[in-house]
Short mmCIF file of C-alpha atoms in Angstrom, two decimals:
data_model
loop_
_atom_site.label_atom_id
_atom_site.label_comp_id
_atom_site.label_asym_id
_atom_site.label_seq_id
_atom_site.Cartn_x
_atom_site.Cartn_y
_atom_site.Cartn_z
CA MET X 12 -60.55 -89.09 -68.63
CA ARG X 13 -59.86 -87.99 -72.20
CA ILE X 14 -58.81 -84.47 -73.21
CA ALA X 15 -58.72 -83.14 -76.78
CA PHE X 16 -56.55 -80.20 -77.87
CA CYS X 17 -57.93 -78.21 -80.82
CA CYS X 18 -56.24 -74.79 -81.00
CA THR X 19 -55.73 -73.29 -84.45
CA GLY X 20 -52.44 -71.44 -84.89
CA THR X 21 -50.97 -72.80 -81.65
CA GLU X 22 -47.93 -75.10 -81.39
CA PRO X 23 -49.53 -78.15 -79.76
CA GLU X 24 -46.60 -80.12 -78.35
CA PRO X 25 -45.75 -77.83 -75.38
CA TRP X 26 -49.43 -77.74 -74.41
CA LEU X 27 -49.82 -81.51 -74.72
CA ALA X 28 -46.70 -82.14 -72.65
CA GLY X 29 -47.82 -79.67 -69.98
CA LEU X 30 -51.30 -81.16 -69.75
CA ARG X 31 -49.93 -84.69 -69.47
CA ALA X 32 -47.65 -83.60 -66.65
CA ALA X 33 -50.45 -81.75 -64.84
CA LEU X 34 -53.03 -84.52 -65.36
CA PRO X 35 -51.08 -87.80 -65.52
CA GLN X 36 -54.27 -89.82 -65.15
CA ALA X 37 -55.72 -88.33 -68.35
CA GLN X 38 -55.36 -89.31 -71.99
CA VAL X 39 -54.37 -86.11 -73.80
CA ALA X 40 -54.33 -85.94 -77.60
CA LEU X 41 -54.23 -83.49 -80.47
CA TRP X 42 -57.60 -83.57 -82.22
CA GLN X 43 -57.77 -84.85 -85.76
CA PRO X 44 -60.97 -85.31 -87.80
CA GLY X 45 -62.51 -88.64 -86.90
CA ALA X 46 -60.72 -88.88 -83.54
CA GLY X 47 -62.32 -90.67 -80.59
CA ARG X 48 -64.65 -88.87 -78.25
CA ALA X 49 -63.24 -86.78 -75.41
CA ASP X 50 -64.55 -85.63 -72.06
CA TYR X 51 -62.93 -82.19 -72.07
CA ALA X 52 -61.42 -79.95 -74.74
CA LEU X 53 -58.98 -77.05 -74.93
CA VAL X 54 -59.83 -74.88 -77.91
CA TRP X 55 -58.93 -71.74 -79.77
CA ALA X 56 -60.57 -70.92 -83.12
CA PRO X 57 -61.77 -74.53 -83.55
CA PRO X 58 -63.70 -75.60 -86.68
CA GLN X 59 -67.38 -76.43 -86.37
CA GLN X 60 -66.48 -79.99 -87.35
CA PHE X 61 -64.74 -80.45 -84.01
CA PHE X 62 -67.91 -79.83 -82.03
CA ASP X 63 -70.05 -81.75 -84.50
CA GLU X 64 -67.88 -84.80 -83.78
CA GLN X 65 -67.75 -84.19 -80.02
CA PRO X 66 -71.37 -83.68 -78.86
CA GLN X 67 -70.70 -85.47 -75.55
CA LEU X 68 -68.11 -83.00 -74.23
CA LYS X 69 -68.55 -82.14 -70.56
CA GLY X 70 -66.28 -79.09 -70.60
CA VAL X 71 -64.80 -76.72 -73.18
CA PHE X 72 -61.89 -74.51 -72.13
CA ALA X 73 -60.92 -71.47 -74.23
CA ILE X 74 -57.20 -70.73 -73.93
CA GLY X 75 -57.84 -66.99 -74.03
CA ALA X 76 -59.97 -64.41 -72.26
CA GLY X 77 -62.46 -63.77 -75.09
CA VAL X 78 -65.15 -66.25 -76.13
CA ASP X 79 -67.16 -64.20 -78.64
CA ALA X 80 -65.95 -66.20 -81.67
CA LEU X 81 -66.42 -69.50 -79.85
CA LEU X 82 -70.03 -68.74 -78.95
CA LYS X 83 -70.88 -68.23 -82.63
CA LEU X 84 -70.42 -71.98 -83.17
CA ARG X 85 -72.91 -74.74 -82.39
CA LEU X 86 -71.59 -76.06 -79.11
CA PRO X 87 -72.41 -79.29 -77.26
CA PRO X 88 -75.59 -78.50 -75.33
CA ASN X 89 -74.44 -79.95 -72.01
CA ALA X 90 -70.84 -78.74 -72.04
CA THR X 91 -69.64 -76.21 -69.49
CA VAL X 92 -67.78 -73.46 -71.36
CA VAL X 93 -64.95 -71.91 -69.36
CA ARG X 94 -62.69 -68.98 -70.18
CA LEU X 95 -59.37 -68.08 -68.60
CA ASP X 96 -60.02 -65.60 -65.81
CA ASP X 97 -56.44 -64.32 -65.65
CA ALA X 98 -53.60 -66.78 -66.37
CA GLY X 99 -51.02 -63.99 -66.21
CA MET X 100 -52.89 -61.69 -68.57
CA ALA X 101 -54.15 -59.17 -65.99
CA VAL X 102 -50.73 -57.80 -65.07
CA GLN X 103 -49.75 -57.59 -68.74
CA MET X 104 -52.94 -55.69 -69.53
CA ALA X 105 -52.32 -53.31 -66.62
CA GLU X 106 -48.78 -52.68 -67.89
CA TYR X 107 -49.99 -52.00 -71.41
CA VAL X 108 -52.80 -49.63 -70.45
CA CYS X 109 -50.74 -47.73 -67.88
CA HIS X 110 -47.97 -47.31 -70.45
CA ALA X 111 -50.43 -45.98 -73.04
CA VAL X 112 -52.10 -43.59 -70.59
CA ILE X 113 -48.82 -42.27 -69.20
CA ARG X 114 -47.27 -41.95 -72.66
CA HIS X 115 -50.16 -39.74 -73.72
CA PHE X 116 -50.49 -37.81 -70.44
CA ARG X 117 -46.76 -37.05 -70.19
CA GLU X 118 -46.58 -36.31 -73.95
CA PHE X 119 -43.78 -38.82 -74.43
CA ASP X 120 -45.09 -39.43 -77.95
CA VAL X 121 -44.65 -35.72 -78.70
CA TYR X 122 -41.17 -35.67 -77.18
CA GLU X 123 -40.20 -38.69 -79.25
CA ALA X 124 -41.30 -37.02 -82.48
CA GLU X 125 -39.53 -33.78 -81.58
CA THR X 126 -36.23 -35.41 -80.60
CA ARG X 127 -36.21 -37.45 -83.81
CA GLN X 128 -36.25 -34.10 -85.61
CA GLY X 129 -33.42 -32.79 -83.45
CA HIS X 130 -35.62 -30.47 -81.36
CA TRP X 131 -34.93 -29.94 -77.64
CA THR X 132 -38.26 -28.68 -76.28
CA SER X 133 -39.82 -28.64 -72.83
CA HIS X 134 -43.58 -28.81 -72.30
CA LYS X 135 -45.51 -27.48 -69.34
CA PRO X 136 -46.52 -30.34 -67.00
CA ARG X 137 -50.17 -31.31 -67.20
CA LYS X 138 -52.46 -32.00 -64.24
CA ARG X 139 -53.66 -35.52 -63.54
CA ALA X 140 -56.98 -34.11 -62.41
CA ASP X 141 -57.53 -32.99 -66.01
CA PHE X 142 -57.12 -36.56 -67.34
CA PRO X 143 -59.73 -38.78 -65.70
CA VAL X 144 -59.53 -42.30 -67.12
CA GLY X 145 -62.68 -44.30 -67.81
CA VAL X 146 -62.40 -48.09 -67.87
CA MET X 147 -65.26 -49.83 -69.70
CA GLY X 148 -65.57 -53.39 -68.42
CA LEU X 149 -64.76 -54.30 -64.83
CA GLY X 150 -64.10 -58.01 -65.04
CA VAL X 151 -60.84 -59.54 -63.82
CA LEU X 152 -58.74 -57.64 -66.36
CA GLY X 153 -60.65 -54.37 -66.05
CA GLN X 154 -60.44 -54.33 -62.27
CA ARG X 155 -56.69 -54.92 -62.38
CA VAL X 156 -56.28 -52.09 -64.89
CA ALA X 157 -58.41 -49.69 -62.83
CA ARG X 158 -56.45 -50.44 -59.65
CA ALA X 159 -53.14 -49.94 -61.45
CA LEU X 160 -54.20 -46.58 -62.87
CA SER X 161 -55.33 -45.39 -59.45
CA GLN X 162 -51.82 -46.10 -58.12
CA PHE X 163 -50.56 -43.38 -60.45
CA GLU X 164 -53.15 -41.04 -58.92
CA PHE X 165 -55.27 -40.61 -62.02
CA PRO X 166 -58.97 -40.10 -61.35
CA VAL X 167 -60.48 -43.43 -62.42
CA ASN X 168 -64.05 -44.10 -63.52
CA GLY X 169 -65.41 -47.57 -64.16
CA TRP X 170 -68.43 -48.68 -66.17
CA SER X 171 -69.89 -52.18 -66.14
CA ARG X 172 -73.11 -54.01 -66.89
CA SER X 173 -73.91 -54.38 -63.20
CA PRO X 174 -72.76 -52.23 -60.24
CA LYS X 175 -69.21 -52.83 -58.97
CA ALA X 176 -67.55 -51.32 -55.89
CA LEU X 177 -63.78 -50.78 -56.20
CA ASP X 178 -61.59 -48.69 -53.92
CA GLY X 179 -60.38 -45.56 -55.67
CA VAL X 180 -62.75 -46.00 -58.61
CA ARG X 181 -65.92 -44.00 -59.26
CA SER X 182 -68.36 -46.61 -60.52
CA PHE X 183 -71.10 -46.32 -63.13
CA SER X 184 -73.29 -49.15 -64.40
CA GLY X 185 -75.90 -50.01 -66.97
CA PRO X 186 -77.06 -48.16 -70.09
CA ALA X 187 -78.64 -45.38 -68.02
CA GLN X 188 -75.25 -44.30 -66.64
CA LEU X 189 -73.13 -44.70 -69.78
CA ASP X 190 -73.46 -41.06 -70.86
CA ASP X 191 -72.48 -39.79 -67.41
CA PHE X 192 -69.50 -42.16 -67.37
CA LEU X 193 -68.27 -40.92 -70.75
CA ALA X 194 -68.78 -37.25 -69.84
CA ALA X 195 -66.69 -37.78 -66.70
CA SER X 196 -63.79 -39.32 -68.65
CA ARG X 197 -61.10 -37.93 -70.91
CA VAL X 198 -59.21 -41.15 -71.58
CA LEU X 199 -61.38 -44.15 -72.49
CA VAL X 200 -60.07 -47.71 -72.02
CA ASN X 201 -62.17 -50.51 -73.50
CA LEU X 202 -62.06 -53.93 -71.82
CA LEU X 203 -65.63 -55.04 -72.49
CA PRO X 204 -66.55 -58.52 -73.70
CA LEU X 205 -67.83 -58.49 -77.28
CA THR X 206 -71.58 -59.16 -77.38
CA LEU X 207 -74.49 -58.01 -79.53
CA ASP X 208 -75.00 -55.18 -77.02
CA THR X 209 -71.40 -53.97 -77.07
CA GLN X 210 -70.59 -54.33 -80.77
CA GLY X 211 -69.85 -50.85 -82.16
CA ILE X 212 -70.21 -49.27 -78.72
CA MET X 213 -67.34 -46.87 -79.46
CA ASN X 214 -68.93 -44.77 -82.18
CA LEU X 215 -69.46 -41.14 -83.14
CA ALA X 216 -72.17 -40.60 -80.52
CA THR X 217 -70.39 -42.21 -77.56
CA LEU X 218 -66.86 -41.00 -78.30
CA SER X 219 -68.16 -37.45 -78.81
CA ARG X 220 -69.32 -37.46 -75.18
CA LEU X 221 -65.78 -37.74 -73.85
CA ARG X 222 -64.19 -34.60 -72.50
CA PRO X 223 -62.54 -32.42 -75.18
CA GLY X 224 -59.16 -33.77 -76.26
CA GLY X 225 -60.23 -37.32 -75.47
CA TYR X 226 -57.99 -40.32 -75.99
CA VAL X 227 -59.09 -43.89 -76.82
CA ILE X 228 -57.37 -47.14 -75.85
CA ASN X 229 -58.91 -50.34 -77.25
CA VAL X 230 -57.54 -53.63 -75.92
CA ALA X 231 -60.73 -55.73 -76.12
CA ARG X 232 -62.03 -56.47 -79.63
CA GLY X 233 -61.83 -54.57 -82.90
CA ALA X 234 -65.58 -54.85 -83.47
CA HIS X 235 -66.22 -52.64 -80.43
CA LEU X 236 -64.96 -49.67 -82.45
CA VAL X 237 -66.49 -48.01 -85.51
CA ASP X 238 -63.30 -47.25 -87.43
CA GLU X 239 -64.70 -44.45 -89.58
CA ASP X 240 -66.10 -42.61 -86.55
CA LEU X 241 -62.74 -42.67 -84.75
CA LEU X 242 -60.97 -41.30 -87.83
CA ALA X 243 -63.55 -38.52 -88.21
CA LEU X 244 -63.15 -37.42 -84.59
CA LEU X 245 -59.37 -37.46 -84.88
CA ASP X 246 -59.50 -35.40 -88.07
CA SER X 247 -61.81 -32.85 -86.45
CA GLY X 248 -59.54 -32.53 -83.40
CA GLN X 249 -62.24 -33.57 -80.95
CA LEU X 250 -60.12 -36.58 -80.05
CA ALA X 251 -56.39 -36.18 -79.44
CA GLY X 252 -55.35 -39.71 -80.33
CA ALA X 253 -55.74 -43.43 -79.83
CA THR X 254 -53.79 -46.56 -78.98
CA LEU X 255 -55.24 -49.64 -80.65
CA ASP X 256 -54.21 -53.25 -80.06
CA VAL X 257 -57.20 -55.00 -81.67
CA PHE X 258 -58.88 -54.62 -85.04
CA ARG X 259 -61.87 -55.84 -87.03
CA VAL X 260 -59.52 -57.63 -89.42
CA GLU X 261 -56.23 -59.01 -88.14
CA PRO X 262 -53.53 -58.62 -89.25
CA LEU X 263 -54.54 -55.04 -90.01
CA PRO X 264 -54.66 -54.75 -93.83
CA PRO X 265 -51.81 -52.67 -95.34
CA ASP X 266 -54.27 -50.26 -96.96
CA HIS X 267 -56.23 -49.53 -93.78
CA PRO X 268 -56.28 -45.78 -93.00
CA PHE X 269 -55.20 -46.40 -89.39
CA TRP X 270 -51.66 -46.94 -90.67
CA ARG X 271 -51.59 -43.43 -92.15
CA GLN X 272 -53.10 -41.58 -89.15
CA PRO X 273 -50.19 -40.25 -87.05
CA LYS X 274 -52.46 -39.79 -84.02
CA ILE X 275 -52.99 -43.56 -83.79
CA THR X 276 -50.49 -45.91 -82.14
CA ILE X 277 -50.85 -49.49 -83.38
CA THR X 278 -49.71 -52.70 -81.71
CA PRO X 279 -50.34 -56.22 -83.14
CA HIS X 280 -52.81 -57.70 -80.60
CA THR X 281 -50.08 -58.10 -78.03
CA ALA X 282 -51.42 -56.25 -74.97
CA ALA X 283 -51.83 -59.46 -72.98
CA ARG X 284 -50.66 -62.86 -74.18
CA THR X 285 -51.71 -66.21 -72.79
CA LEU X 286 -48.99 -67.65 -70.54
CA ARG X 287 -48.93 -71.37 -71.26
CA ALA X 288 -47.67 -72.77 -67.95
CA THR X 289 -50.04 -70.63 -65.90
CA SER X 290 -52.96 -71.46 -68.19
CA ILE X 291 -52.32 -75.20 -68.04
CA ALA X 292 -52.20 -75.15 -64.25
CA GLN X 293 -55.47 -73.21 -64.10
CA ILE X 294 -57.26 -75.43 -66.63
CA ALA X 295 -56.03 -78.65 -65.00
CA GLY X 296 -57.33 -77.46 -61.63
CA LYS X 297 -60.71 -76.63 -63.11
CA ILE X 298 -61.01 -79.99 -64.87
CA GLU X 299 -60.32 -81.73 -61.58
CA ALA X 300 -62.92 -79.53 -59.86
CA LEU X 301 -65.54 -80.33 -62.51
CA GLU X 302 -64.78 -84.02 -62.14
CA ARG X 303 -65.54 -83.66 -58.42
CA GLY X 304 -68.81 -81.95 -59.23
CA GLU X 305 -67.64 -78.54 -58.02
CA SER X 306 -68.26 -75.11 -59.52
CA VAL X 307 -65.44 -73.25 -61.27
CA VAL X 308 -64.56 -69.59 -61.81
CA GLY X 309 -64.74 -68.34 -65.39
CA ARG X 310 -67.84 -70.29 -66.38
CA VAL X 311 -69.41 -68.63 -69.43
CA ASP X 312 -73.07 -67.65 -69.49
CA ARG X 313 -73.98 -68.43 -73.11
CA GLY X 314 -77.04 -66.20 -73.03
CA ARG X 315 -75.11 -63.22 -71.73
CA GLY X 316 -72.18 -63.84 -74.07
CA TYR X 317 -69.34 -63.92 -71.52
#
C-alpha cells in the first residue's frame, strides 16, 4: 500500500513519521511532481497537478473539516473523498463558541473596555431567556456546540439541511424553516459547510431577521458572510456585534474595515485546529477499513458538497 502526503503549508515530517508508525505495512512518502502512483493520499490545499498525476487514487483524505476548496479541483473519478469528522476539533469549537457567546452575554467585552479606562462599573444581569442561540449546521461540530451551549442553559435552536433531533435543542430544517429559525434566535453561530447553496447565506436579508440586538459568530468559512451587509447592520445598531474567525481573504488584509469596527472581535482562523496525532489515528483506521472493503464515516458526497 502506498500513501502520498501533499499538504501545502504543513510541516510534513511529523505527519510522515506518525503515518509510518500507524501503518507500518505502508510506503509513506511526501509527494513531489513526477512521483510514483499512490493508493491513498492525505491532502490540504493540493495543486491540481497532484491529482492529474494520481488518477488511480482509491482514497483522498482531507486533514481538515472543510472540503469546499478541494471539491473545486478535478479529482480522480473513483476515489473516495473523506473529511475528518472530529479529530479533536469538536471540543475546541465548543470552547470557542461558548466563550464568544458568554463573553457577549455577560458583557465581559464591555467590562474589559471600561476597566482599561479606569472605570469601575456594574451592569444589571441579563436573562438567558432573552439570548436564544441559533446554530446553523448540525454536523459533528455543530451538534457538539449546541450541546455545550445547552449546558449553560441558553435556549438553543438548530438549523440544518435535513431534520435533526437533539436533546435540549429546538430543531428547524430546510429553506422553508430558515426564516423561523432566524426569528427565534438572537445569537447566530455559523457552522455550515460551504456550498453553492450556503455561499453568502449571512446577508442583509437573513441577518436582519435575527432578534433586535443580534450577535453573529462565524467559525465556518468567510464566504458564508457578506462583509458589507454585516458592517451596515452594525453601523445601524440592528446588530450588537460579531466574533469572526474566518474571512474571505486570509490573512485578513490590513486595510479591511473589519479591523476598524470596534464591535467586531477577530481571531486568526484558530477556533479549532487539527490535532495531528488524533487525525493520524483516525485516517489510518479509515484506510484500513477501506482496504477491507468497509464503509467509513466522513465520506464526502461530491454532489452535495460535504
